[in-house]
Each structure stands twice: as C-alpha cells, then as structure tokens.
PDB file of C-alpha atoms in Angstrom:
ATOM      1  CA  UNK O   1      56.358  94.966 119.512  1.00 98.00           C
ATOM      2  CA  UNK O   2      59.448  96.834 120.699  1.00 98.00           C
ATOM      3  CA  UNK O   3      60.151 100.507 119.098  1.00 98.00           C
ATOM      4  CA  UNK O   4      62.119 103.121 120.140  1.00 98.00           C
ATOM      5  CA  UNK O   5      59.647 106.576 120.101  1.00 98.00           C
ATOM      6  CA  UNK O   6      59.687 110.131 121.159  1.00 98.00           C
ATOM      7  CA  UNK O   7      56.742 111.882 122.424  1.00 97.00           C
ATOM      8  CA  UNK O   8      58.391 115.613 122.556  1.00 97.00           C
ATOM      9  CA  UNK O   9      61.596 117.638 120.798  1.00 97.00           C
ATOM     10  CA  UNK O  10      64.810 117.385 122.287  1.00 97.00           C
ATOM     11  CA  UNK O  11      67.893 115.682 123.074  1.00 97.00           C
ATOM     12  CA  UNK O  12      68.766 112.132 122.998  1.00 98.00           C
ATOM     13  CA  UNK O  13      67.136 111.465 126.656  1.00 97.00           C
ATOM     14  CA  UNK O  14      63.902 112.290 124.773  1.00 98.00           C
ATOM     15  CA  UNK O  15      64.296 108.639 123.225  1.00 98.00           C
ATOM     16  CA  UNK O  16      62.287 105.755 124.645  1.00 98.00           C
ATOM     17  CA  UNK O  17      61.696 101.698 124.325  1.00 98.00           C
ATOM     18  CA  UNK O  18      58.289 101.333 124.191  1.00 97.00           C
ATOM     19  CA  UNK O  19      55.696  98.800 123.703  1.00 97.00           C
ATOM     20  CA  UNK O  20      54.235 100.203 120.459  1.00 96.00           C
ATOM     21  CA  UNK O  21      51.074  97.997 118.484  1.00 96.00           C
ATOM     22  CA  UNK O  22      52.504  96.402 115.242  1.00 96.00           C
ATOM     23  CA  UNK O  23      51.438  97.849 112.353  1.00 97.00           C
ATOM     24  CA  UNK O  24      50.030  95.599 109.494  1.00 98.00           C
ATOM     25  CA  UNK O  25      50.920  95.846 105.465  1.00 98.00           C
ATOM     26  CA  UNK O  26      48.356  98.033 103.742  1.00 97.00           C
ATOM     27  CA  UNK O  27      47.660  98.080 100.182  1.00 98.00           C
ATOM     28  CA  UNK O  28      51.105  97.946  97.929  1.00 97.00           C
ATOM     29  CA  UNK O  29      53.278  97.982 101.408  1.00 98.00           C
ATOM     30  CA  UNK O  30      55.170  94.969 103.032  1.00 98.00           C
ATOM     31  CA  UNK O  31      56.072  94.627 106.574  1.00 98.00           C
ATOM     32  CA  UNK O  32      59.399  93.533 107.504  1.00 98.00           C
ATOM     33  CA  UNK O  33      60.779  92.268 110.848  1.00 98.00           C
ATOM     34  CA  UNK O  34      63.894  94.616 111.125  1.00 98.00           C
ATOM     35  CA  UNK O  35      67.390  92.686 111.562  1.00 98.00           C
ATOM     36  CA  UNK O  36      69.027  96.225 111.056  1.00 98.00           C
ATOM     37  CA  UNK O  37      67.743  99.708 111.340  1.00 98.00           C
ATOM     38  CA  UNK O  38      70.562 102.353 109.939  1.00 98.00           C
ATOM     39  CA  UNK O  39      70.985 105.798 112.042  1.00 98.00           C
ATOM     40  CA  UNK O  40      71.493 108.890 110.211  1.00 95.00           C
ATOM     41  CA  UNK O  41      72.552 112.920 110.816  1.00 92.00           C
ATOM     42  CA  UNK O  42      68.926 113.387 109.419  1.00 92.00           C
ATOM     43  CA  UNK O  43      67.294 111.382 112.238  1.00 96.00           C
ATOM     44  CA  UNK O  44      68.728 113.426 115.402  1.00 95.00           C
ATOM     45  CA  UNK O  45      67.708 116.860 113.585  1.00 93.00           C
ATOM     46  CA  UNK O  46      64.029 115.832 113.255  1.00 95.00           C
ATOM     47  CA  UNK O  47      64.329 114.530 116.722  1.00 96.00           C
ATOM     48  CA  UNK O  48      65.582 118.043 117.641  1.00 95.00           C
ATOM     49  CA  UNK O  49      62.536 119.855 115.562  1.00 93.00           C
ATOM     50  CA  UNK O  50      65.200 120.894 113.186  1.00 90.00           C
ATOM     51  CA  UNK O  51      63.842 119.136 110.097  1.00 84.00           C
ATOM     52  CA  UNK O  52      60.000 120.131 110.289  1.00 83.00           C
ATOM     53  CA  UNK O  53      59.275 119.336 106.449  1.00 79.00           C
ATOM     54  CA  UNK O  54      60.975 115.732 107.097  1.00 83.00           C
ATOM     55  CA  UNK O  55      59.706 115.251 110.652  1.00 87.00           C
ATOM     56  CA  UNK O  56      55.864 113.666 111.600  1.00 91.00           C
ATOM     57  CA  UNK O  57      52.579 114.262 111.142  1.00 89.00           C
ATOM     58  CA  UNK O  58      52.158 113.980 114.854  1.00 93.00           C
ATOM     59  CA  UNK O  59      53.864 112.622 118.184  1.00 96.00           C
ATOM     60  CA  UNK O  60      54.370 110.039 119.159  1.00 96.00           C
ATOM     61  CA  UNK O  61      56.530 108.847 116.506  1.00 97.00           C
ATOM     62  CA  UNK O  62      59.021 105.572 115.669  1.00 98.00           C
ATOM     63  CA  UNK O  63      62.538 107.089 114.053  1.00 98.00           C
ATOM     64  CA  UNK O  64      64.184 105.586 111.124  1.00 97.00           C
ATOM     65  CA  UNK O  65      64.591 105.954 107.641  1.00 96.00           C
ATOM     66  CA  UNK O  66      66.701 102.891 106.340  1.00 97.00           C
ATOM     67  CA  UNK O  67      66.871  99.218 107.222  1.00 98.00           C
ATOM     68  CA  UNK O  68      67.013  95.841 106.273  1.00 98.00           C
ATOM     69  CA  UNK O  69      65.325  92.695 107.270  1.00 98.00           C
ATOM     70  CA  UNK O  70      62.484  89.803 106.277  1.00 98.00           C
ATOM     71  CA  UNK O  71      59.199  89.887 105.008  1.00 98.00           C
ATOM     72  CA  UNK O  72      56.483  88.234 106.528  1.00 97.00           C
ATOM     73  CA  UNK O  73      53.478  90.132 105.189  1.00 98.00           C
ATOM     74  CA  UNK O  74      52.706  91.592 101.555  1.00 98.00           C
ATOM     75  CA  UNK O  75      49.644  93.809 101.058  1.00 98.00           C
ATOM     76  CA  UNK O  76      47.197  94.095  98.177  1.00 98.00           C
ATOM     77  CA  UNK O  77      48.543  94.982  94.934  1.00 97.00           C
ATOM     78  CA  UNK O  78      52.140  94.201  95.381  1.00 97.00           C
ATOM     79  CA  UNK O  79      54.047  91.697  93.578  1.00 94.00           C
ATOM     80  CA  UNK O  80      57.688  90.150  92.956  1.00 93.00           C
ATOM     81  CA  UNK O  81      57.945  89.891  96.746  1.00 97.00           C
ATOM     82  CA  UNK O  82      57.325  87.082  98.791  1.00 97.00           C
ATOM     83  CA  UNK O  83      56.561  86.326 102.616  1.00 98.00           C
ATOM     84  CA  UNK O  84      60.446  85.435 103.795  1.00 98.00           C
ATOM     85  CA  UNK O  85      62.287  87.070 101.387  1.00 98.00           C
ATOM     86  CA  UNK O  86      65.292  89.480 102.649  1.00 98.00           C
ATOM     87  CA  UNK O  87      64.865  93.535 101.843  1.00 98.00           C
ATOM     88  CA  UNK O  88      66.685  96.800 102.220  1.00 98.00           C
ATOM     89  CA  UNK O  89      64.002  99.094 102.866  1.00 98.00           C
ATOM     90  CA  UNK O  90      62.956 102.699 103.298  1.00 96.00           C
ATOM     91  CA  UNK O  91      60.584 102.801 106.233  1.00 96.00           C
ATOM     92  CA  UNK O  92      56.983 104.242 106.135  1.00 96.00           C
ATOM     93  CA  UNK O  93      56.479 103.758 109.685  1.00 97.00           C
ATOM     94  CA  UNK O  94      60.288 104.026 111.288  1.00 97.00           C
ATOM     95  CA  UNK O  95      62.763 101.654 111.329  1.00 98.00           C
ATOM     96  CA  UNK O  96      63.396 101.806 115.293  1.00 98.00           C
ATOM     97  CA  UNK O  97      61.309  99.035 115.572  1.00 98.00           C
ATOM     98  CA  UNK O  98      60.794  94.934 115.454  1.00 98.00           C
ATOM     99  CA  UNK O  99      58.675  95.464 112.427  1.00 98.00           C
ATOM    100  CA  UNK O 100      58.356  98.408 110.194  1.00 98.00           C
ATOM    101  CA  UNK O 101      56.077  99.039 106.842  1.00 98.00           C
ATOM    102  CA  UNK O 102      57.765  99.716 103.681  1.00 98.00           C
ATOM    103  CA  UNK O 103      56.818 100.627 100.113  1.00 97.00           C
ATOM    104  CA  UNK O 104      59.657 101.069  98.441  1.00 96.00           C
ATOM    105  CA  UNK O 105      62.345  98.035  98.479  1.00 97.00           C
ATOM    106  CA  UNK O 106      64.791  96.271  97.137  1.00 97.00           C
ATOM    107  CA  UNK O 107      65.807  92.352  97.787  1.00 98.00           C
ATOM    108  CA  UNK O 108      68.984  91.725  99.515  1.00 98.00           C
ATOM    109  CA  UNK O 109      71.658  89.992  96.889  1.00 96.00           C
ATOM    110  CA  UNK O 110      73.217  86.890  98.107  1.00 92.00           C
ATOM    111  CA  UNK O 111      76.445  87.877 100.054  1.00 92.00           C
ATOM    112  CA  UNK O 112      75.731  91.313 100.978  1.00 97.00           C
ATOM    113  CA  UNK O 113      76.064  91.300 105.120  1.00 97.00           C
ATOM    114  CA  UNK O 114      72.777  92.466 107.104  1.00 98.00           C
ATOM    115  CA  UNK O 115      75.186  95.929 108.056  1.00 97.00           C
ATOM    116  CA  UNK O 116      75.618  96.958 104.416  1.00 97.00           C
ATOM    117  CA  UNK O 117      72.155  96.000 103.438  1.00 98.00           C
ATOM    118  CA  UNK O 118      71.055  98.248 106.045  1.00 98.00           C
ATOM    119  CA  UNK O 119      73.588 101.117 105.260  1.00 97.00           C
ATOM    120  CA  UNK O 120      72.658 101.461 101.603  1.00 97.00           C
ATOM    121  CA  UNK O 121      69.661 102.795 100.533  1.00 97.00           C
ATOM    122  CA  UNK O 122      69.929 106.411 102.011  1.00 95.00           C
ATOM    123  CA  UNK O 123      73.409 107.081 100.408  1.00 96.00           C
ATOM    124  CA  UNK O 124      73.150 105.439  97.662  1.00 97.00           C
ATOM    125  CA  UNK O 125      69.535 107.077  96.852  1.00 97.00           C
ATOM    126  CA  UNK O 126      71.154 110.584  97.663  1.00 96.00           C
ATOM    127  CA  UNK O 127      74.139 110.460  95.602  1.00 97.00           C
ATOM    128  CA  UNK O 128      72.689 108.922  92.638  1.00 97.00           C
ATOM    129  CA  UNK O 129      70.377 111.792  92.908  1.00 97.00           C
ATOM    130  CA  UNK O 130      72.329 114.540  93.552  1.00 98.00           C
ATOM    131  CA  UNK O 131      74.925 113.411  90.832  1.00 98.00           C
ATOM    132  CA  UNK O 132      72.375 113.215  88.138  1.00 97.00           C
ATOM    133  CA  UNK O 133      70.706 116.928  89.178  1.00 97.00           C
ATOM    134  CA  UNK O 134      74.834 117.722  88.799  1.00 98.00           C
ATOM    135  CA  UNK O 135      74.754 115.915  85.536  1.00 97.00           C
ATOM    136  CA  UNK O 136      78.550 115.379  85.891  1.00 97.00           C
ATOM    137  CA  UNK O 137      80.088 113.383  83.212  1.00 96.00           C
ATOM    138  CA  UNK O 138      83.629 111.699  82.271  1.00 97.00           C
ATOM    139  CA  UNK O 139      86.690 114.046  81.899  1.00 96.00           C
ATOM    140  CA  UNK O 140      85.083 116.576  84.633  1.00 98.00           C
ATOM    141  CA  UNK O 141      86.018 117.497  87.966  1.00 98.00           C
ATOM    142  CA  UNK O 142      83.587 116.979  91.022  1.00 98.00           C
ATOM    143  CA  UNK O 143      84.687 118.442  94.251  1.00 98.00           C
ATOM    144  CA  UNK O 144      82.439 116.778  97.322  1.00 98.00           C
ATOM    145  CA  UNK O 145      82.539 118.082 100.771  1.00 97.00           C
ATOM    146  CA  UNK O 146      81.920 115.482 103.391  1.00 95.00           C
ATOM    147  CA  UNK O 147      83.681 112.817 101.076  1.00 97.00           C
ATOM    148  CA  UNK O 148      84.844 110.146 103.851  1.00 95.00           C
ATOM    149  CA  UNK O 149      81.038 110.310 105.399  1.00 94.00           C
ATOM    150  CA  UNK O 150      79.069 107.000 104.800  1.00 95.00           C
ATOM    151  CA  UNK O 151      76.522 109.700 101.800  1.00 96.00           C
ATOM    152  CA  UNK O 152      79.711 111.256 100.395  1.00 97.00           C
ATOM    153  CA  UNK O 153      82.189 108.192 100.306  1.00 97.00           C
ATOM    154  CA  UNK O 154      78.866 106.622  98.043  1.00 98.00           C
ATOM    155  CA  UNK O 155      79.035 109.682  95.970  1.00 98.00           C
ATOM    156  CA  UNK O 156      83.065 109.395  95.673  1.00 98.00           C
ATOM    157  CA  UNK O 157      82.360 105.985  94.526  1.00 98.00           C
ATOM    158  CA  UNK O 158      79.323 106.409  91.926  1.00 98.00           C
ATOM    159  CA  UNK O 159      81.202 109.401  90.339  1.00 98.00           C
ATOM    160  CA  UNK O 160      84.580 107.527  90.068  1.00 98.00           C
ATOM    161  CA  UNK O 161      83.050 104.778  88.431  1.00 97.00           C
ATOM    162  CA  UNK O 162      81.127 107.209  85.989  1.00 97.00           C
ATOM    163  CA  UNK O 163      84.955 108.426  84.726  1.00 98.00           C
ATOM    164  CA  UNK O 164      85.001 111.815  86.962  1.00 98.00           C
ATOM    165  CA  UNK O 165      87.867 113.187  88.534  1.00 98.00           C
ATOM    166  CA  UNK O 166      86.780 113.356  92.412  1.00 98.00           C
ATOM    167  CA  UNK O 167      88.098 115.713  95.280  1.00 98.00           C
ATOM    168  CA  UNK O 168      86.824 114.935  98.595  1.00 98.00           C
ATOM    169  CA  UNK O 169      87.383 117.118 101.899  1.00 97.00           C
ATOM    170  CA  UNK O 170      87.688 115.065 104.529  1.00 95.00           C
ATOM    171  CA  UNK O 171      89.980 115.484 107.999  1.00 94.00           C
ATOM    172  CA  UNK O 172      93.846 114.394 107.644  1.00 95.00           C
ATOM    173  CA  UNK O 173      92.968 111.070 109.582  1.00 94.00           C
ATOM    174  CA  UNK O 174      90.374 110.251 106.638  1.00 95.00           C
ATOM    175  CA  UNK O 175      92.591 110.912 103.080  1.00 98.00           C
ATOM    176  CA  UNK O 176      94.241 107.624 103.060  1.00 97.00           C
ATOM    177  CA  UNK O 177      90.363 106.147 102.854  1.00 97.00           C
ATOM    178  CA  UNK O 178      89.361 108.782 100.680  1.00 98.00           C
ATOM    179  CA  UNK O 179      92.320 107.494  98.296  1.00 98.00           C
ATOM    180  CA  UNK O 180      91.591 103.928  98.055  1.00 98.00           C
ATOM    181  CA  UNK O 181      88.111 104.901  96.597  1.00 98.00           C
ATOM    182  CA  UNK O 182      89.831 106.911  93.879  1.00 98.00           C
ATOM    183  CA  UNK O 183      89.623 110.252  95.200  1.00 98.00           C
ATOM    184  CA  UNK O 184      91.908 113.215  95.625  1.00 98.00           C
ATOM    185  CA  UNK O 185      91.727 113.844  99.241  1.00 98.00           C
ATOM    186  CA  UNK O 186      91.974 117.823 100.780  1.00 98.00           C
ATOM    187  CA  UNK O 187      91.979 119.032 103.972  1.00 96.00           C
ATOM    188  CA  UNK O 188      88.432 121.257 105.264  1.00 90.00           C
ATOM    189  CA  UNK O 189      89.350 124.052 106.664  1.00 89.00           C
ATOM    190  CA  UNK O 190      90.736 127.959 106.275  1.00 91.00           C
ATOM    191  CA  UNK O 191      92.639 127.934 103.234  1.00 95.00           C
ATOM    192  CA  UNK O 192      90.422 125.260 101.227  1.00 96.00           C
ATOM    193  CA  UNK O 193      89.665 126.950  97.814  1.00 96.00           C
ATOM    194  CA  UNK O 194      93.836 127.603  97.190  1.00 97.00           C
ATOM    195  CA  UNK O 195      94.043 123.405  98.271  1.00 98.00           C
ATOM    196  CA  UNK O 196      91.417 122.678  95.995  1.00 97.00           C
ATOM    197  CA  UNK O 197      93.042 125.034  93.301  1.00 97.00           C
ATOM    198  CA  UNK O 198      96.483 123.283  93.330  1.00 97.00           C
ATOM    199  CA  UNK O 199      95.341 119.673  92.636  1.00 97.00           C
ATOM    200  CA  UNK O 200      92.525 121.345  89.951  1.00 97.00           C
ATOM    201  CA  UNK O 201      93.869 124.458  88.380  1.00 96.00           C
ATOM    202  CA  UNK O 202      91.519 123.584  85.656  1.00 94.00           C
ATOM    203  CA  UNK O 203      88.878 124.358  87.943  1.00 95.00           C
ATOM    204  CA  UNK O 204      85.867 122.563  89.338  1.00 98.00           C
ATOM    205  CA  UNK O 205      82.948 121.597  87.175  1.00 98.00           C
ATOM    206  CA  UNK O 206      81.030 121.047  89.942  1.00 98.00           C
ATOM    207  CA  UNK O 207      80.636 121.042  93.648  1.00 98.00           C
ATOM    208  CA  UNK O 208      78.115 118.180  95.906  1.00 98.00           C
ATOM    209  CA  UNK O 209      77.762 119.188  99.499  1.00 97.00           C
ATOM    210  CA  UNK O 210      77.293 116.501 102.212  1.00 95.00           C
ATOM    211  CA  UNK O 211      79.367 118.085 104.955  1.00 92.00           C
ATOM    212  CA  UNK O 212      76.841 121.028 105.279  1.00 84.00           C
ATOM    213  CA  UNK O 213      79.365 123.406 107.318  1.00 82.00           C
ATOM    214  CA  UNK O 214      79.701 126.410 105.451  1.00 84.00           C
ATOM    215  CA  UNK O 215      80.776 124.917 102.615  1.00 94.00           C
ATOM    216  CA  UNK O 216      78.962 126.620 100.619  1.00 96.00           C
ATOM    217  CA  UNK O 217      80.343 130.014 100.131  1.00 95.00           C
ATOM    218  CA  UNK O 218      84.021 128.664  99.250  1.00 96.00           C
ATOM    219  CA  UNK O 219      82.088 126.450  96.623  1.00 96.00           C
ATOM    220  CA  UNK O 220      80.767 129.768  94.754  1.00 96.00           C
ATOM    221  CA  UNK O 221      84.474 130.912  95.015  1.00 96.00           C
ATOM    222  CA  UNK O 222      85.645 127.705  93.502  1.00 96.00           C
ATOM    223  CA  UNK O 223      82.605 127.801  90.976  1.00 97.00           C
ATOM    224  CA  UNK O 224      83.895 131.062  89.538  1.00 95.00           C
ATOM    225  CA  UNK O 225      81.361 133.081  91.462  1.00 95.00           C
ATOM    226  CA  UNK O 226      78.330 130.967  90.039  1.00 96.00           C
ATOM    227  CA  UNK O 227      75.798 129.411  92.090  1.00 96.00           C
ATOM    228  CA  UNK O 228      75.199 126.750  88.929  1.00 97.00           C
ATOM    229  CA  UNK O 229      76.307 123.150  89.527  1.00 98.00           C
ATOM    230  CA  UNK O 230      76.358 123.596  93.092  1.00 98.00           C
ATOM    231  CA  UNK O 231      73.988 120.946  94.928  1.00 98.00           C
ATOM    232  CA  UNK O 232      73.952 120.571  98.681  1.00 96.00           C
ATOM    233  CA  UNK O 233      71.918 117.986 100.802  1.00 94.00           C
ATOM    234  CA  UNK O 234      72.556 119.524 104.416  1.00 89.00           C
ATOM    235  CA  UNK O 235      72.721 123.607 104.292  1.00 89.00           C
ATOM    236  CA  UNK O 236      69.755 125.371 104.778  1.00 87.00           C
ATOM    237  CA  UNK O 237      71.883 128.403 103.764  1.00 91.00           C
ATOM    238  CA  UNK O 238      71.057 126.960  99.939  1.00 93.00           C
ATOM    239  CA  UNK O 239      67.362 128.995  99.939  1.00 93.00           C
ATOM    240  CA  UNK O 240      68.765 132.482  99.939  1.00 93.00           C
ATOM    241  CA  UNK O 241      72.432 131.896  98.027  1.00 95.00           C
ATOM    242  CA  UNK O 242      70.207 130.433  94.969  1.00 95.00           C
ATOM    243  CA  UNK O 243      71.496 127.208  95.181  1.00 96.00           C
ATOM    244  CA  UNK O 244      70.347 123.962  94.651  1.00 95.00           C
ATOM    245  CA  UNK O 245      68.755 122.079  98.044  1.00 94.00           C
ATOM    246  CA  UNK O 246      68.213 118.171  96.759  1.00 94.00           C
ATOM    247  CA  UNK O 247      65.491 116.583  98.991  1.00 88.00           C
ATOM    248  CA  UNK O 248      64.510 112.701  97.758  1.00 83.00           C
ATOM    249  CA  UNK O 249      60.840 111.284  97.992  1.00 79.00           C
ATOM    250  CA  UNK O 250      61.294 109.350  94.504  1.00 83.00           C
ATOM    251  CA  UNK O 251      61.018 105.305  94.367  1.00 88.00           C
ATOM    252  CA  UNK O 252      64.187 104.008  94.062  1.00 93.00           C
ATOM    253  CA  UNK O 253      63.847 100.292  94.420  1.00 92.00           C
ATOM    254  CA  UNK O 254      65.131  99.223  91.068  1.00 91.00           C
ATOM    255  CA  UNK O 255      67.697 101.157  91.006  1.00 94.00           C
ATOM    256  CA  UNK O 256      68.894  99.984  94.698  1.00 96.00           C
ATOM    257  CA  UNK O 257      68.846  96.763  93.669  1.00 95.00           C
ATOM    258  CA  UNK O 258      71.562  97.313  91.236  1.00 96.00           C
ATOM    259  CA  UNK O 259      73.850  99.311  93.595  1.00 97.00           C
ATOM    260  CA  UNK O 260      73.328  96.542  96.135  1.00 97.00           C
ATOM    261  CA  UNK O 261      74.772  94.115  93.827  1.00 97.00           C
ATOM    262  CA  UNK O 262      77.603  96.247  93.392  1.00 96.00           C
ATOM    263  CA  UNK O 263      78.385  95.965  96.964  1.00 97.00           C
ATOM    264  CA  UNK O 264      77.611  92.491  96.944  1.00 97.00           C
ATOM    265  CA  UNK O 265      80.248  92.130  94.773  1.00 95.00           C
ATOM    266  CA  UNK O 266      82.751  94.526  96.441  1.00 94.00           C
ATOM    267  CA  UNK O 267      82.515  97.036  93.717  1.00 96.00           C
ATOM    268  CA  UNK O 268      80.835  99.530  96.216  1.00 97.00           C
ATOM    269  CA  UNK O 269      82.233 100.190  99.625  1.00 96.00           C
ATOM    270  CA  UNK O 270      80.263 101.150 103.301  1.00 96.00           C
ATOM    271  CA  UNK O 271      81.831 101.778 106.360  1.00 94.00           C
ATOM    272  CA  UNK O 272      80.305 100.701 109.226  1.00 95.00           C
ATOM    273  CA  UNK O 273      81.160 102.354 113.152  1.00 94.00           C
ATOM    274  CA  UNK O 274      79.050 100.275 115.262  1.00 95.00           C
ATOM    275  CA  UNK O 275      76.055  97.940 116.127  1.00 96.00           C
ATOM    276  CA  UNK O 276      73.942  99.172 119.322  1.00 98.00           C
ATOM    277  CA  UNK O 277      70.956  97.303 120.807  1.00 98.00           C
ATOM    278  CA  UNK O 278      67.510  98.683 119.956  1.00 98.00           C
ATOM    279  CA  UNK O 279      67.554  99.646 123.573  1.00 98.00           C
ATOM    280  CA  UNK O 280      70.747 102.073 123.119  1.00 98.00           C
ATOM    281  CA  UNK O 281      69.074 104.497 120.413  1.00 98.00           C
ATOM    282  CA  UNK O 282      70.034 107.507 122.901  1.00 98.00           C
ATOM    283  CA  UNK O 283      73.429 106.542 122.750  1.00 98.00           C
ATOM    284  CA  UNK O 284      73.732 106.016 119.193  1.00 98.00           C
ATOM    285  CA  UNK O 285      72.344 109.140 118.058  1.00 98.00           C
ATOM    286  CA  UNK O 286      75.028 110.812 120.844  1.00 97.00           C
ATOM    287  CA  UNK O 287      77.537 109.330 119.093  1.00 96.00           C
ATOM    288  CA  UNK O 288      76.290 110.361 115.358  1.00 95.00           C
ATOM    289  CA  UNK O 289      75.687 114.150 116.965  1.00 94.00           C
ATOM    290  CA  UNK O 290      79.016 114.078 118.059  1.00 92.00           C
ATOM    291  CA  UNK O 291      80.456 114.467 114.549  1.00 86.00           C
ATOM    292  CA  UNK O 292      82.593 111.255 115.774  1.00 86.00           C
ATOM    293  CA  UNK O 293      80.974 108.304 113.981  1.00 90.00           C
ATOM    294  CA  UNK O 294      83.108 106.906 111.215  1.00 89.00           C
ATOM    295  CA  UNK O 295      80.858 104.996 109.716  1.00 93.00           C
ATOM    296  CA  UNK O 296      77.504 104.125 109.596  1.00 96.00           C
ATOM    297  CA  UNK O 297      75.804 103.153 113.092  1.00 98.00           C
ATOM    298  CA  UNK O 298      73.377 100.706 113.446  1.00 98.00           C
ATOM    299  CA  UNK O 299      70.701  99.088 115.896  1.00 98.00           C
ATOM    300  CA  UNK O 300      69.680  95.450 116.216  1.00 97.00           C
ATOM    301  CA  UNK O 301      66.008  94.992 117.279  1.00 94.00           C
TER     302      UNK O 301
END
C-alpha cells in the first residue's frame, strides 16, 4: 500500500510516500481503507521529536491520529461492525496511509460528509474530556483560548449546549465565527485579562487552553491567582505552574457516535481548510505549522 512515513526527526522534507506492507486486523481491531486521514498541530510536533511520550516506539513510522473510511476486515473478538461498513476512527497504525488498523471506532451516521467524519474524533474526544475534568456546569463562565481552532470551536460548542456562558480568544478576523457558535469572542493579545474582565466582571469559573501560547499565566490572573479549574491540552509550561495537562488514551467510541450524529444533523459545526493528496503530506503539515490553517486539513489516499 501507499503511506506517507518518516524515518528521522525534522521538518516537513523529512516526509515520504512509500510503499509500506499492509497491515492486517489483529484480535478486537478492524482495518479500514482510509477515504480521509485528518492532520493535526499534534502530528508535526512528534514529527519534530517534540512530543516523545506521544511519538513511536521506533522509526520508521506512518503519521496520523484521526480518519475516516470502510471496513474490509474485522479481527477476533470484535462485534457490531461489519466488513463495508463506514467508520471514524482513531488509528493504531497511522492514518497516512491506504489502510490503517483501528480499535476504537465509531460508524459514520447517514449524511455526515467523509471531511467531517474525518475531522471529529480528535476534537470532539478532547473537549468532551477536558470539559468534564473542568466539570463546568450551566450558569458558569468558561473562558477557552484557541476558541476558533477546529479542538476549541468543538469545545465552544459542547459547553454552549451544556448552558455555559463561553469566551473564546480568537484573532479579530475569527469573532464573527466565534459568535455564530454562541460565544463571546476577545481579542489574544497584551491587554487580555482587562478584555476578558469587561464582558465577565463576575469572573471566570474556569479557563480550557487549546491555543497553548502563554496563555497560561493570564489564566491564573483571571482565576484569582488559583491554578484550580485551569486545564490546558498544548503547554508544557502546565508541569511546573501546578496545572492541569489533559492527555486522552480512553475509548471513546460510544460516545463519538453520539457527537457524530450531532453533526450529522447540523447541531455540531467543523471547519474544514483544505483536502491535499496523500502525496502532499509535506505541504499540509507546512501549512498547519504555519499557524495559517483555518480549519481542519485533510489528505485523500
């Protein structure tokens, strides 16, 4: 099969079609022929050696946390799936590829586009995580750096729906988005915590970090110089402030599976940048390390 691998740390360049074997559905795994592999920030800092205790066992390696695509074989021990069905998928073997193993899944709903099935599971995993270690309820105030990102746009979403009053950082060119998905939308930047403190002078319950650019030290401000109900996904910085680093690893299928009919049903929103060939991985992780993707970006195997 085709797969785009690395064989050493580095830049983009260090990216590579290959002719890779295909790897074959082991006991409660199914393999999927990928019709969409989702790109995300976390896939260029592994790349880089950046993300050691999310990177491989060894190199070689196949890329790729997220995608979506058809069965066509189910191991031992696995059931409710069939040969042919459509999945969004996290990858056990990368997604960078024509075929990819997967053990945790969810089935595609009927009207949700390839794109968004692809786009899903990552954010939606993260922020339904990170929300519940935030426990944030109805009648409290979330602020969310990183809110028009494909992760924190999910969160903005999830928490509206849950009755909490959202602010969302974002760039100017980004707050009219950030508004039609029921947020309050503030400018990043010096100056932040009086912004944040003029649409909340109630104060901020809590604070979910996507952006991961020194966020977090206006957060503590904002917090009322507490490091409680402060959850970041992105700064390492988190380890010696105290605060909370969220890392997934949990099965999330059935839960996925009810998020994806939200979207399905329009109730649950992804942008999507762009579609690149499997053969342009180097140029779609240039794009996502340039900060300039708005949206998710995707290859087609």
């Amino acid at each position: 099969m085709k797969a785009i691998s690395y064989a050493e740390y580095g830049g983009p360049e260090v990216l590579r079609l290959t002719e890779a074997a295909e790897p074959h559905a082991g006991p409660g795994q199914v393999r999927v022929k990928i019709v969409a592999a989702a790109v995300n920030p976390i896939d260029f800092k592994i790349r880089r050696g950046w993300a050691p205790q999310m990177g491989p066992e060894s190199l070689p390696a196949v890329p790729g946390l997220e995608g979506a695509g058809i069965v066509d074989e189910v191991g031992a021990g696995v059931t409710g799936v069939s040969i042919g069905d459509e999945v969004m998928v996290w990858t056990d073997t990368g997604s960078y590829a024509e075929y990819a193993l997967a053990s945790d899944f969810a089935p595609r709903p009927a009207g949700l586009d390839w794109e968004t099935a692809a786009a899903l599971p990552v954010a939606v995993e993260t922020s339904d995580r990170v929300l519940g270690e935030l426990a944030v309820g109805p009648g409290e105030t979330l602020l969310i750096h990183g809110a028009a990102g494909v992760v924190g746009s999910v969160g903005v979403q999830i928490a509206v729906a849950r009755g909490v009053t959202v602010i969302g950082t974002a760039s100017e060119a980004n707050h009219d988005f950030l508004r039609s998905l029921g947020a309050i939308p503030v400018a990043y930047g010096d100056g932040l915590a009086d912004r944040v403190r003029a649409v909340a002078p109630q104060g901020v319950d809590a604070v979910y970090d996507v952006a991961g650019i020194d966020a977090l030290d206006v957060s503590v401000e904002l917090r009322g110089g507490t490091t409680d109900r402060i959850v970041t996904t992105n700064d390492a910085r988190a380890f010696e402030m105290g605060i909370t680093f969220s890392i997934g690893g949990r099965r999330f299928g059935p839960q996925l599976a009810e998020y994806a009919g939200r979207a399905a049903d329009g109730r649950l929103r992804v942008r999507v940048d762009r579609n690149f060939p499997l053969a342009d991985a180097a140029r779609a992780h240039e794009l996502i390390e340039s900060g300039h993707a708005r949206g998710k970006v995707l290859l087609r195997p």
